[in-house]
PDB file of C-alpha atoms in Angstrom:
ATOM      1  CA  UNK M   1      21.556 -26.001  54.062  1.00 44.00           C
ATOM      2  CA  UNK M   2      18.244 -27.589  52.264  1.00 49.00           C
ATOM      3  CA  UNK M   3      18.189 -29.284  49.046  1.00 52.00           C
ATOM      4  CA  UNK M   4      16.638 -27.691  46.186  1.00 53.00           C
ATOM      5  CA  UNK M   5      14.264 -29.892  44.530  1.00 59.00           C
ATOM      6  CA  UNK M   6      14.797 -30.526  40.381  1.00 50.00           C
ATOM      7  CA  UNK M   7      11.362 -29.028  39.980  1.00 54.00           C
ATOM      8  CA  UNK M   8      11.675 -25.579  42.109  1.00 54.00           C
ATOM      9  CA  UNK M   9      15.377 -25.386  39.808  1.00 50.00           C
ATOM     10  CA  UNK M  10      13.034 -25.942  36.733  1.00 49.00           C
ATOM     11  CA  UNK M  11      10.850 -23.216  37.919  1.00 52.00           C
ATOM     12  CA  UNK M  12      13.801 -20.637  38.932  1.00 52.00           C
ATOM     13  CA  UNK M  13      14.933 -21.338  35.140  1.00 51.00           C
ATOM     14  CA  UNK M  14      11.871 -20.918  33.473  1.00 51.00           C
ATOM     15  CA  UNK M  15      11.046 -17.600  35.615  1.00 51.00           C
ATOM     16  CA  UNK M  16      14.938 -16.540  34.566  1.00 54.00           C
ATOM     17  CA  UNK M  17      14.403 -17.114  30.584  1.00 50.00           C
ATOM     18  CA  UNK M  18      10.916 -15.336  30.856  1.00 49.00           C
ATOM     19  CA  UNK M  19      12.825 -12.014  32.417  1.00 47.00           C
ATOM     20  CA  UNK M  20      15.240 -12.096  29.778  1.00 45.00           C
ATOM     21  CA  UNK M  21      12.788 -12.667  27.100  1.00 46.00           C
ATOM     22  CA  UNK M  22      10.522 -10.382  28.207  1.00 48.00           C
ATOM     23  CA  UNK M  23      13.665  -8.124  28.603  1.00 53.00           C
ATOM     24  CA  UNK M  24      14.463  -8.668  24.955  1.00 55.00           C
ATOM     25  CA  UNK M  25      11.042  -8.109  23.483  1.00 57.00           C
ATOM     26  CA  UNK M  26      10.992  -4.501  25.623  1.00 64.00           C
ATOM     27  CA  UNK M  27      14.302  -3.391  24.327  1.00 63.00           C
ATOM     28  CA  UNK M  28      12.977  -4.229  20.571  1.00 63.00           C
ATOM     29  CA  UNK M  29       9.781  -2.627  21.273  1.00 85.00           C
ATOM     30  CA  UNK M  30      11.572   0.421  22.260  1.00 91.00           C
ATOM     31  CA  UNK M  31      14.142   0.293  19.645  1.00 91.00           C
ATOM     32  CA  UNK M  32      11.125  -0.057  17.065  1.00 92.00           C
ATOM     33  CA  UNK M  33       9.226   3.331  19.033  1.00 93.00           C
ATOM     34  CA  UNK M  34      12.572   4.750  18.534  1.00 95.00           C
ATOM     35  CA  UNK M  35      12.464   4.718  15.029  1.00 97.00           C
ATOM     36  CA  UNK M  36       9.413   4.679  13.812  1.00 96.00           C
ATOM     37  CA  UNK M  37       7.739   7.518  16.324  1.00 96.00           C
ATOM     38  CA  UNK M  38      10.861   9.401  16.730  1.00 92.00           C
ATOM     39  CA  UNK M  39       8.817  12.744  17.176  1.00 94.00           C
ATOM     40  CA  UNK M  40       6.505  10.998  19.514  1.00 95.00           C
ATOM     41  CA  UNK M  41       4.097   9.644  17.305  1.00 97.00           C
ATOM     42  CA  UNK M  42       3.376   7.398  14.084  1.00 98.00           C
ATOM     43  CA  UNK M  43       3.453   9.559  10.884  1.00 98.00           C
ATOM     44  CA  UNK M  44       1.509   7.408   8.367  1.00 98.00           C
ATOM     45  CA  UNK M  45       1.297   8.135   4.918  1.00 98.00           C
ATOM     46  CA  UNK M  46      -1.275   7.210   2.583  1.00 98.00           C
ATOM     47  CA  UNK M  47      -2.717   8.187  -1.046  1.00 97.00           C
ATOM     48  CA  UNK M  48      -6.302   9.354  -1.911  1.00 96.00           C
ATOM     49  CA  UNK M  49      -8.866   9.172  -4.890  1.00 96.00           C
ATOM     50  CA  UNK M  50     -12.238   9.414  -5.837  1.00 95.00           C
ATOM     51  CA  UNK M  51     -13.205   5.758  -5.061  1.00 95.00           C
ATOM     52  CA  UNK M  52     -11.720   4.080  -2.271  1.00 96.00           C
ATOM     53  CA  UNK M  53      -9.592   0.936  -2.713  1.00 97.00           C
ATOM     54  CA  UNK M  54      -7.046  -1.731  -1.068  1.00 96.00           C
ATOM     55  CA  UNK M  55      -4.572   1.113  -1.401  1.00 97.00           C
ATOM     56  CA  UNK M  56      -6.697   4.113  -2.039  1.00 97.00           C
ATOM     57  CA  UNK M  57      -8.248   6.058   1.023  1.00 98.00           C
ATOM     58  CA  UNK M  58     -11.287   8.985  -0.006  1.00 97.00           C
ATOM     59  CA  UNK M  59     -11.528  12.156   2.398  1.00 96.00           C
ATOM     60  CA  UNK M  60     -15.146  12.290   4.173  1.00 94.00           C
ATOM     61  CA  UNK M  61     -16.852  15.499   4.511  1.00 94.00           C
ATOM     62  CA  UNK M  62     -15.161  16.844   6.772  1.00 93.00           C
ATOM     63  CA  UNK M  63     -11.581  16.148   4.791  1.00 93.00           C
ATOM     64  CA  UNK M  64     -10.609  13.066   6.991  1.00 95.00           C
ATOM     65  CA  UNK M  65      -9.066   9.907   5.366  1.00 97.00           C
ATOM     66  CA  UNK M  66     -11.186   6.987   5.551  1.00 97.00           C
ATOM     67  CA  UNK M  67     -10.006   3.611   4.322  1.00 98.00           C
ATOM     68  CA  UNK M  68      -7.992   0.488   4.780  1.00 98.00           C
ATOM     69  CA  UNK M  69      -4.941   2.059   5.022  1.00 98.00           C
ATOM     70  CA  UNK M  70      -5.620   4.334   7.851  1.00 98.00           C
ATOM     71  CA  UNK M  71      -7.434   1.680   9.698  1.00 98.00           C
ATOM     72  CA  UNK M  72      -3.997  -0.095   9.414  1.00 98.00           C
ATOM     73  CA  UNK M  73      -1.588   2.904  10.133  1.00 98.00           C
ATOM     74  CA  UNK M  74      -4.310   3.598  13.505  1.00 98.00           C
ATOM     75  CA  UNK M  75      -3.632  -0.086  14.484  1.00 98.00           C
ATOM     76  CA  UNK M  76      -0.099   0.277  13.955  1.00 98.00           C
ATOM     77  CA  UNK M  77       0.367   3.651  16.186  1.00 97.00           C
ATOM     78  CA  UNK M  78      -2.691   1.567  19.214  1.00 97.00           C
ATOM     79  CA  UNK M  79       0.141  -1.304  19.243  1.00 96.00           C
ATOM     80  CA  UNK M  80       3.038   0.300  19.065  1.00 95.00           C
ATOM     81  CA  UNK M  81       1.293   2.909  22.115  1.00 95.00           C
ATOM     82  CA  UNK M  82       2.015   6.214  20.429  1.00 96.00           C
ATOM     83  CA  UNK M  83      -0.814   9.035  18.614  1.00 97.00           C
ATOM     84  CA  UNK M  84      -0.873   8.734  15.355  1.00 98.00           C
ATOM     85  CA  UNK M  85      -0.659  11.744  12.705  1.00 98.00           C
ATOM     86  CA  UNK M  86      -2.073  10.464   8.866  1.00 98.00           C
ATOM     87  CA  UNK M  87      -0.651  12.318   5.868  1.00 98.00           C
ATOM     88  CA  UNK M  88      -2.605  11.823   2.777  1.00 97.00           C
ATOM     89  CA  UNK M  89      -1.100  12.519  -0.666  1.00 97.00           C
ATOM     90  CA  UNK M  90      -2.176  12.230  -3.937  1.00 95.00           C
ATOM     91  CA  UNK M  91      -0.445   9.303  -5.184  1.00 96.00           C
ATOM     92  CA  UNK M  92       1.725   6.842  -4.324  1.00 96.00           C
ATOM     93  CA  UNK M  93       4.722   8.360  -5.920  1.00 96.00           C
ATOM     94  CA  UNK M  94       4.649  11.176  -3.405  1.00 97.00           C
ATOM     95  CA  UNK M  95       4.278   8.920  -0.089  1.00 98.00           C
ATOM     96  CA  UNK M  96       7.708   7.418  -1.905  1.00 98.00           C
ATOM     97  CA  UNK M  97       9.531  10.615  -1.516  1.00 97.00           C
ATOM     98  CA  UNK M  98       8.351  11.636   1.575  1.00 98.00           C
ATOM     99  CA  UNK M  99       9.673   8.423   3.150  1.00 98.00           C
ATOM    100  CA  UNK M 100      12.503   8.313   1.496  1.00 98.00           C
ATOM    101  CA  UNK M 101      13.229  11.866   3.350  1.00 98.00           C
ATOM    102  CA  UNK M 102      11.650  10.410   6.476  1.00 97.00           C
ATOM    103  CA  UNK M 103       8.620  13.308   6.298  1.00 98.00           C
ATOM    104  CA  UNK M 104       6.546  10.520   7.716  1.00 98.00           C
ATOM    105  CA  UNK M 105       7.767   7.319   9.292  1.00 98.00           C
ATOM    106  CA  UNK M 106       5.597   4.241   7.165  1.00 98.00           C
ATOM    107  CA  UNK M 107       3.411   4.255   4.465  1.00 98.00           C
ATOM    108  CA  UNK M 108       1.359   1.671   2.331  1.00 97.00           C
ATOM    109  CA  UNK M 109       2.150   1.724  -1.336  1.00 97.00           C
ATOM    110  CA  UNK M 110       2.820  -0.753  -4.392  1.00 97.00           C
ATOM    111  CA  UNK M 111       6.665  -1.991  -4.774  1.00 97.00           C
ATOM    112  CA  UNK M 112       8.396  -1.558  -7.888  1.00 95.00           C
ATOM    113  CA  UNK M 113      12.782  -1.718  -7.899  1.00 95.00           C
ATOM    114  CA  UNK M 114      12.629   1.893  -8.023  1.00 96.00           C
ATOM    115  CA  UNK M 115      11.149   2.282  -4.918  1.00 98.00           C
ATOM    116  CA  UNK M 116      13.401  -0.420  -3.589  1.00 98.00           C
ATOM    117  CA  UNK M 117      16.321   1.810  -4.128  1.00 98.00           C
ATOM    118  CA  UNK M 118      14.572   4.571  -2.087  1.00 98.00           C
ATOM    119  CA  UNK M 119      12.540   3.007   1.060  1.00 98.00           C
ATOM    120  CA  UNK M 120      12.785  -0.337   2.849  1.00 98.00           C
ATOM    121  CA  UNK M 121       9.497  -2.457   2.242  1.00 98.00           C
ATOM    122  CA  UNK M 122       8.173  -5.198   4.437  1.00 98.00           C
ATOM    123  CA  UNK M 123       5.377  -8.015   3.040  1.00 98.00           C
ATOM    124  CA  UNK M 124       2.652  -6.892   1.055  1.00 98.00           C
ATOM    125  CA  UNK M 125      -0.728  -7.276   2.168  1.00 98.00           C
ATOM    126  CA  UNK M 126      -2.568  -7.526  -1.108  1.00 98.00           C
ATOM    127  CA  UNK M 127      -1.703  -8.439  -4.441  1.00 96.00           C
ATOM    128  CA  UNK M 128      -2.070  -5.706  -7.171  1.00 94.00           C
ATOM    129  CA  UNK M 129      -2.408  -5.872 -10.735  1.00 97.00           C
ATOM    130  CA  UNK M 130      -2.275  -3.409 -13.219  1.00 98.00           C
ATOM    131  CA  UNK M 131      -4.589  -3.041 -16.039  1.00 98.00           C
ATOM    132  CA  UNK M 132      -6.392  -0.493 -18.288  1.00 98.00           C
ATOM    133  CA  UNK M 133      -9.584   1.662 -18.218  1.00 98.00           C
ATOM    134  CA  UNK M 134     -10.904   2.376 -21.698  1.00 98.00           C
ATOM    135  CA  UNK M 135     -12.960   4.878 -22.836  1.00 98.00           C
ATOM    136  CA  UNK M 136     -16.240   4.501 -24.110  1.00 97.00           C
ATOM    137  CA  UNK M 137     -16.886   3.019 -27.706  1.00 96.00           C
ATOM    138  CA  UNK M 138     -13.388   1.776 -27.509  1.00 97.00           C
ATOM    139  CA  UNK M 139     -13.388  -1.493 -29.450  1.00 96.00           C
ATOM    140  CA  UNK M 140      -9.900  -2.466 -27.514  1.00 98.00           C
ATOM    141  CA  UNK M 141      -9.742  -5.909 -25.850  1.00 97.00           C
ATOM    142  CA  UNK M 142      -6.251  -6.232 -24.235  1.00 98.00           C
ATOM    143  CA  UNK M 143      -3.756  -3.593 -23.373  1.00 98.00           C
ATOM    144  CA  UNK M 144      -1.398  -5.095 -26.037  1.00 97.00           C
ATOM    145  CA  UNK M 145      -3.607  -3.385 -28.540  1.00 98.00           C
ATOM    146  CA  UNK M 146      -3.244  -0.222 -26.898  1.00 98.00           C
ATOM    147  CA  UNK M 147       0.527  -0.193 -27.717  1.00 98.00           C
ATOM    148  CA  UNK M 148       0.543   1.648 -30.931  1.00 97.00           C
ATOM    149  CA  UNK M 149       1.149   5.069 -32.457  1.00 97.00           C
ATOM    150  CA  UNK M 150      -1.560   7.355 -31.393  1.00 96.00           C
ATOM    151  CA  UNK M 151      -2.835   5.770 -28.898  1.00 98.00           C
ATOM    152  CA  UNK M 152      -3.112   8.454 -25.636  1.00 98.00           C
ATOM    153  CA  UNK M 153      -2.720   6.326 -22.455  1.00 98.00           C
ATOM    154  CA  UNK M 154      -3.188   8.386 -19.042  1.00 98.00           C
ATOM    155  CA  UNK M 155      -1.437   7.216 -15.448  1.00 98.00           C
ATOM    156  CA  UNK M 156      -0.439   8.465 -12.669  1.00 97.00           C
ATOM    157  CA  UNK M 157       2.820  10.290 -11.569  1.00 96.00           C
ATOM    158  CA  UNK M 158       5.758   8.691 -10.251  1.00 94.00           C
ATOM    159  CA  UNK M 159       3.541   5.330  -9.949  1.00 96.00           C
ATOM    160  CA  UNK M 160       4.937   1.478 -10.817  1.00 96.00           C
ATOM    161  CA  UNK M 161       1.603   1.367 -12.896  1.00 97.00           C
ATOM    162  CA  UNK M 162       3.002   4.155 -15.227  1.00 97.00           C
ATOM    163  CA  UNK M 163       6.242   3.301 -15.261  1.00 97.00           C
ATOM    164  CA  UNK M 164       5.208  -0.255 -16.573  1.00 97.00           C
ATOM    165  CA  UNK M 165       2.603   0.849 -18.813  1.00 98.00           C
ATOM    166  CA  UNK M 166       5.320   2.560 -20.730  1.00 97.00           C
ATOM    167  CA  UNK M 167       7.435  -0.420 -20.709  1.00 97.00           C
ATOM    168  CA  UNK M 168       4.720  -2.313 -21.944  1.00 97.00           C
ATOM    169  CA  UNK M 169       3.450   0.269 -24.644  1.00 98.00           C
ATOM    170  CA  UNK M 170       6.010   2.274 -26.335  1.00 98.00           C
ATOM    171  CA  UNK M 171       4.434   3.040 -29.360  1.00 98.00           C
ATOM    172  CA  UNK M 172       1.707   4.635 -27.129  1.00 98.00           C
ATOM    173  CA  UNK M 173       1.713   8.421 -25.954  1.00 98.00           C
ATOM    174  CA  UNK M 174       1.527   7.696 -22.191  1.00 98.00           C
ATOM    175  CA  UNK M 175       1.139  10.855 -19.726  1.00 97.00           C
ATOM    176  CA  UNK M 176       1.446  11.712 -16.258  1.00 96.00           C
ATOM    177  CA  UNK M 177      -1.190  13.353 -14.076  1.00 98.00           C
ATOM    178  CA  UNK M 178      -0.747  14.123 -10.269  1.00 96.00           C
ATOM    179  CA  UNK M 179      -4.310  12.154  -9.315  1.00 97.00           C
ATOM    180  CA  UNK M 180      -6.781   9.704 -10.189  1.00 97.00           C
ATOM    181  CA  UNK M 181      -9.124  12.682 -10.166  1.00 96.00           C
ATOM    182  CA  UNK M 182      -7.214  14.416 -12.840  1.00 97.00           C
ATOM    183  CA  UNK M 183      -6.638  10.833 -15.473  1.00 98.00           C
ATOM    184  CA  UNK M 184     -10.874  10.311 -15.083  1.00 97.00           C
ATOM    185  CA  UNK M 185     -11.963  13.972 -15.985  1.00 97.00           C
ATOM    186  CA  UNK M 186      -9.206  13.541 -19.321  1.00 98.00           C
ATOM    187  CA  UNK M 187     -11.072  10.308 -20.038  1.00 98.00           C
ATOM    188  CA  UNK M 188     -14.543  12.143 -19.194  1.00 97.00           C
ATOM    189  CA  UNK M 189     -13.676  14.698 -21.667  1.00 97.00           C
ATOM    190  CA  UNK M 190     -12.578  12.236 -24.377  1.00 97.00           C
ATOM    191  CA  UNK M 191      -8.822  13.432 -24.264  1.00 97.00           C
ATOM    192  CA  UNK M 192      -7.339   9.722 -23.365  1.00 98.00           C
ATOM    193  CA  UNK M 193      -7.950   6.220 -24.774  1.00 98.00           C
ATOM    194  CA  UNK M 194      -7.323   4.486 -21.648  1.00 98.00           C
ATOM    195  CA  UNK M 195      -6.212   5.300 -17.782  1.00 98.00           C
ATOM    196  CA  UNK M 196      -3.688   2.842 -16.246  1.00 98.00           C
ATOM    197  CA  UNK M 197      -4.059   2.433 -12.921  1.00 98.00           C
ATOM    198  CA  UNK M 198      -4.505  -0.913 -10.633  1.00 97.00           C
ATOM    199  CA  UNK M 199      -7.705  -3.399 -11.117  1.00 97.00           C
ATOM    200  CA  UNK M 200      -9.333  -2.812  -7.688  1.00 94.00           C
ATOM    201  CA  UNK M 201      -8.903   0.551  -8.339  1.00 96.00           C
ATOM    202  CA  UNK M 202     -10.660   1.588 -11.607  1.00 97.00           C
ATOM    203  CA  UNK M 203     -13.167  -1.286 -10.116  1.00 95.00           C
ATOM    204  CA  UNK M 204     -14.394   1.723  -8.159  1.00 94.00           C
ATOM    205  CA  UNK M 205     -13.859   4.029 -10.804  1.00 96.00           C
ATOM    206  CA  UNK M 206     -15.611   2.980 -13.647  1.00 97.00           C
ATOM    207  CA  UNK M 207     -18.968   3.729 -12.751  1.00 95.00           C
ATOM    208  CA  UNK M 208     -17.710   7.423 -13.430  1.00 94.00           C
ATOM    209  CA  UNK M 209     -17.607   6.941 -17.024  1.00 97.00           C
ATOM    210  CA  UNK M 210     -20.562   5.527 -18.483  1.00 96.00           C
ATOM    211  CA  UNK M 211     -19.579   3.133 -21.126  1.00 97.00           C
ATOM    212  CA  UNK M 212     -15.703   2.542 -20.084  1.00 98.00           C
ATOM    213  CA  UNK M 213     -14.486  -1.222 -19.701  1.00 98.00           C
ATOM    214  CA  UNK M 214     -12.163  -2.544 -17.894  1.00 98.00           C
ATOM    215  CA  UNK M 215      -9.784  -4.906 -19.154  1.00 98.00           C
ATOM    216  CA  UNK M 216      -9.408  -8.385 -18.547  1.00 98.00           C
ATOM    217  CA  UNK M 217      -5.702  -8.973 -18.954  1.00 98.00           C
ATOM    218  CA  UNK M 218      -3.303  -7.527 -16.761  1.00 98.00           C
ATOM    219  CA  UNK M 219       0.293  -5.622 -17.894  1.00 98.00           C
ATOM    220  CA  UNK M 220       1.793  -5.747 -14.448  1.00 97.00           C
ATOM    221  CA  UNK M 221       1.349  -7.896 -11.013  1.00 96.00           C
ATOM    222  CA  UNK M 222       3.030  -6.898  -7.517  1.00 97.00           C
ATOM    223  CA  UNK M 223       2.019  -6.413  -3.775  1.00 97.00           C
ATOM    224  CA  UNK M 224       0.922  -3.201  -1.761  1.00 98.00           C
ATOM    225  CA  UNK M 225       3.509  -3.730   1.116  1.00 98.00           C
ATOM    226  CA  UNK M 226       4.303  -1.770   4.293  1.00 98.00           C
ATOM    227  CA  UNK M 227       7.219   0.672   3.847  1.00 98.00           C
ATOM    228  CA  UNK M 228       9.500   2.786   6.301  1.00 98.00           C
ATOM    229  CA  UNK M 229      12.732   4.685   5.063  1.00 98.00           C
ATOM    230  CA  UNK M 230      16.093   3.689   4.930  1.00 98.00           C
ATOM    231  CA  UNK M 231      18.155   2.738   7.528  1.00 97.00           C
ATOM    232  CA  UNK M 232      15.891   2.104   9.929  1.00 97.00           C
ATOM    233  CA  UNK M 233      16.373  -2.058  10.944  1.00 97.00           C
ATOM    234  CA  UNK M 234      14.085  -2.278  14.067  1.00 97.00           C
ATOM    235  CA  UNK M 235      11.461   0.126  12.486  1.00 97.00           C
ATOM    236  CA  UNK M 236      11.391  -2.701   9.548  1.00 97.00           C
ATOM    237  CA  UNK M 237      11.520  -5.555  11.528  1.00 97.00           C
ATOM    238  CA  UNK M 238       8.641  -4.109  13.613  1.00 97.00           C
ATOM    239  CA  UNK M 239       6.317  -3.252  11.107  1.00 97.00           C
ATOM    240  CA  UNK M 240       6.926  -6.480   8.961  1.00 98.00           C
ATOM    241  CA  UNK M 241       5.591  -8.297  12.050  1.00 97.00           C
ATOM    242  CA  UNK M 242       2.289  -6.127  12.604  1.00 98.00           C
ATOM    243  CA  UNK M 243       1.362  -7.448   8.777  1.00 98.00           C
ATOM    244  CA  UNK M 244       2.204 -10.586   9.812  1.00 98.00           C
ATOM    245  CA  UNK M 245       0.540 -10.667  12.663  1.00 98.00           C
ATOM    246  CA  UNK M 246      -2.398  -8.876  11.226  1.00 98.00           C
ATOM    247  CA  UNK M 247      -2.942 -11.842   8.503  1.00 98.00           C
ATOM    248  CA  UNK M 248      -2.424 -14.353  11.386  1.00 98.00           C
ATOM    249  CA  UNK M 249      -5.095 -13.075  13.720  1.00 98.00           C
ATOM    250  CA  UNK M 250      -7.888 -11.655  11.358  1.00 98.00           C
ATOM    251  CA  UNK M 251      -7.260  -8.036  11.692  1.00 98.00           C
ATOM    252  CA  UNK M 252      -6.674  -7.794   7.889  1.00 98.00           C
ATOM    253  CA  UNK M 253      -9.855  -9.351   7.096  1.00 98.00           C
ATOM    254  CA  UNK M 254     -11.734  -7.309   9.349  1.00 98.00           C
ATOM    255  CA  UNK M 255     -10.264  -3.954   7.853  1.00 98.00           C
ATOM    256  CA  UNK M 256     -11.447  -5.070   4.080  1.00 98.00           C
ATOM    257  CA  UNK M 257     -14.597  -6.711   5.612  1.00 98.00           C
ATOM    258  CA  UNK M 258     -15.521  -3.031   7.066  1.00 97.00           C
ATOM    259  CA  UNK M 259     -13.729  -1.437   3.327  1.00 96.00           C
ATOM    260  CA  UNK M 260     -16.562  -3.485   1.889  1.00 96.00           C
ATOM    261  CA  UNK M 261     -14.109  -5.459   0.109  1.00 96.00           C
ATOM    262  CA  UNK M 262     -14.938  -9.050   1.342  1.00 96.00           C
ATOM    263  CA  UNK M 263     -14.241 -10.605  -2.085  1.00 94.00           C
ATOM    264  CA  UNK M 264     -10.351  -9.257  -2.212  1.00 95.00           C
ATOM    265  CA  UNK M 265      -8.259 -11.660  -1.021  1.00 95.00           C
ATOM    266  CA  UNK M 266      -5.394 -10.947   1.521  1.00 97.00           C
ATOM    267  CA  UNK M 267      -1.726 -11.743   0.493  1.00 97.00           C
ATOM    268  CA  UNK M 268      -0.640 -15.031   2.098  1.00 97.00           C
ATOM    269  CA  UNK M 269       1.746 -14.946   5.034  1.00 97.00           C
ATOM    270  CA  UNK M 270       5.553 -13.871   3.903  1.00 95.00           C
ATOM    271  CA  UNK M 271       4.432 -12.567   0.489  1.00 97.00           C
ATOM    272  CA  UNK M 272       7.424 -10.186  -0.880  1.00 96.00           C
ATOM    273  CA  UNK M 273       7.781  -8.888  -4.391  1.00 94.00           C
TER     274      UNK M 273
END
């Protein structure tokens, strides 16, 4: 019977801990297909506005979403080798509910305890902060001063931005709408002081409404983070490493690059909030 040499056992070990990794990383690719394209494909939620956004997506003519976050959700479905199915809602409050009832399988939306309670998020891709619009002729310079009596603050429903704007300003009348659309046509036809809604957002917007500021200061800061519903481990764990990975090799920066967004800066690697 011939000797086996050290090297050749080296080999036969090496080629044996390959298999079983490469065993391993199947099963957890199919336990992540499992749960995140249960139906066969990737359900993706996102939310739409006027102006398009890190979070925001706007419908071309033909009523497709366009934007980051269906670039991402595409990219997600291509590695994860299922179609891909994108369900675009009004606001972020709405892609909260219909993941927390696993309507769609991930979405893309700001994180807030709340939401915590409802889906699972992974890290955030972009850092968010939330400020106010005002209208024109305002003479308002930070949104402290919006936070008295009489003052008619607009965001949107369901949103962290609204809930923290009321936090922020009781003394304030602060509404709900169901869009962006809806808060800039109140503040085009000088029925709100100011719309709350995030920075790189109303950057888009405020072109709308001649003579409307932005503010500086900021009443809220938290990430835009990948989300899946509840109860789903290898769904999170898979789509916490596509934003990882997606930082690491450039794909994130390509997606704003193309979003025309070259000066927004993507959330460093393991950013949670």
């Amino acid at each position: 019977m011939g000797t086996t040499s050290y090297g050749a056992l080296v080999a036969i070990a090496s080629l044996g801990i390959g298999l079983i990794t490469g065993g391993q990383a199947m099963a957890a690719d199919e336990a992540a297909r499992a749960e995140l394209a249960a139906s066969g494909k990737l359900r993706v939620g996102v939310a739409f506005a006027p102006s398009a956004s890190a979070f925001f997506v706007v419908k071309d003519p033909s009523g497709m979403p366009r934007g980051i976050t269906v670039d991402l959700g595409e990219a997600l479905a291509k590695k994860l080798g299922v179609p891909v199915e994108i369900v675009a809602a009004p606001n972020s409050g709405e892609l909260v509910e219909l993941t927390a009832k696993a309507a769609i399988d991930v979405a893309f939306m700001p994180v807030d305890a709340e939401r915590k309670t409802k889906v699972d998020f992974g890290p955030a891709y972009f850092a968010l902060e939330s400020t106010c619009m005002v209208a024109p002729g305002s003479g308002v310079k930070s949104n402290g001063e919006l936070n008295r009596a009489g003052t008619r603050v607009v965001g949107i429903s369901n949103t962290t931005t609204v809930r923290k704007a009321r936090e922020t300003m009781p003394l304030a009348t602060v509404t709900d709408v169901a869009s962006v659309g809806e808060a800039i046509a109140l503040m085009k036809a000088g029925q709100v002081e100011a719309v709350a809604l995030s920075r790189d957002s109303l950057s888009g917007l405020v072109k709308d409404v001649p003579g409307a500021r932005i503010l500086d200061d900021a009443f809220q800061t938290t990430g835009i983070a990948i989300a899946v519903p509840k109860g789903r481990p290898a769904a999170l764990a898979y789509a916490s490493a596509f934003i990882e990975e997606a930082k690491a090799n450039g794909l994130l920066r390509q997606v704003f690059d193309k979003a025309g967004r070259q000066d927004d800066k993507i959330a460093p690697a393991g950013a949670r909030y």
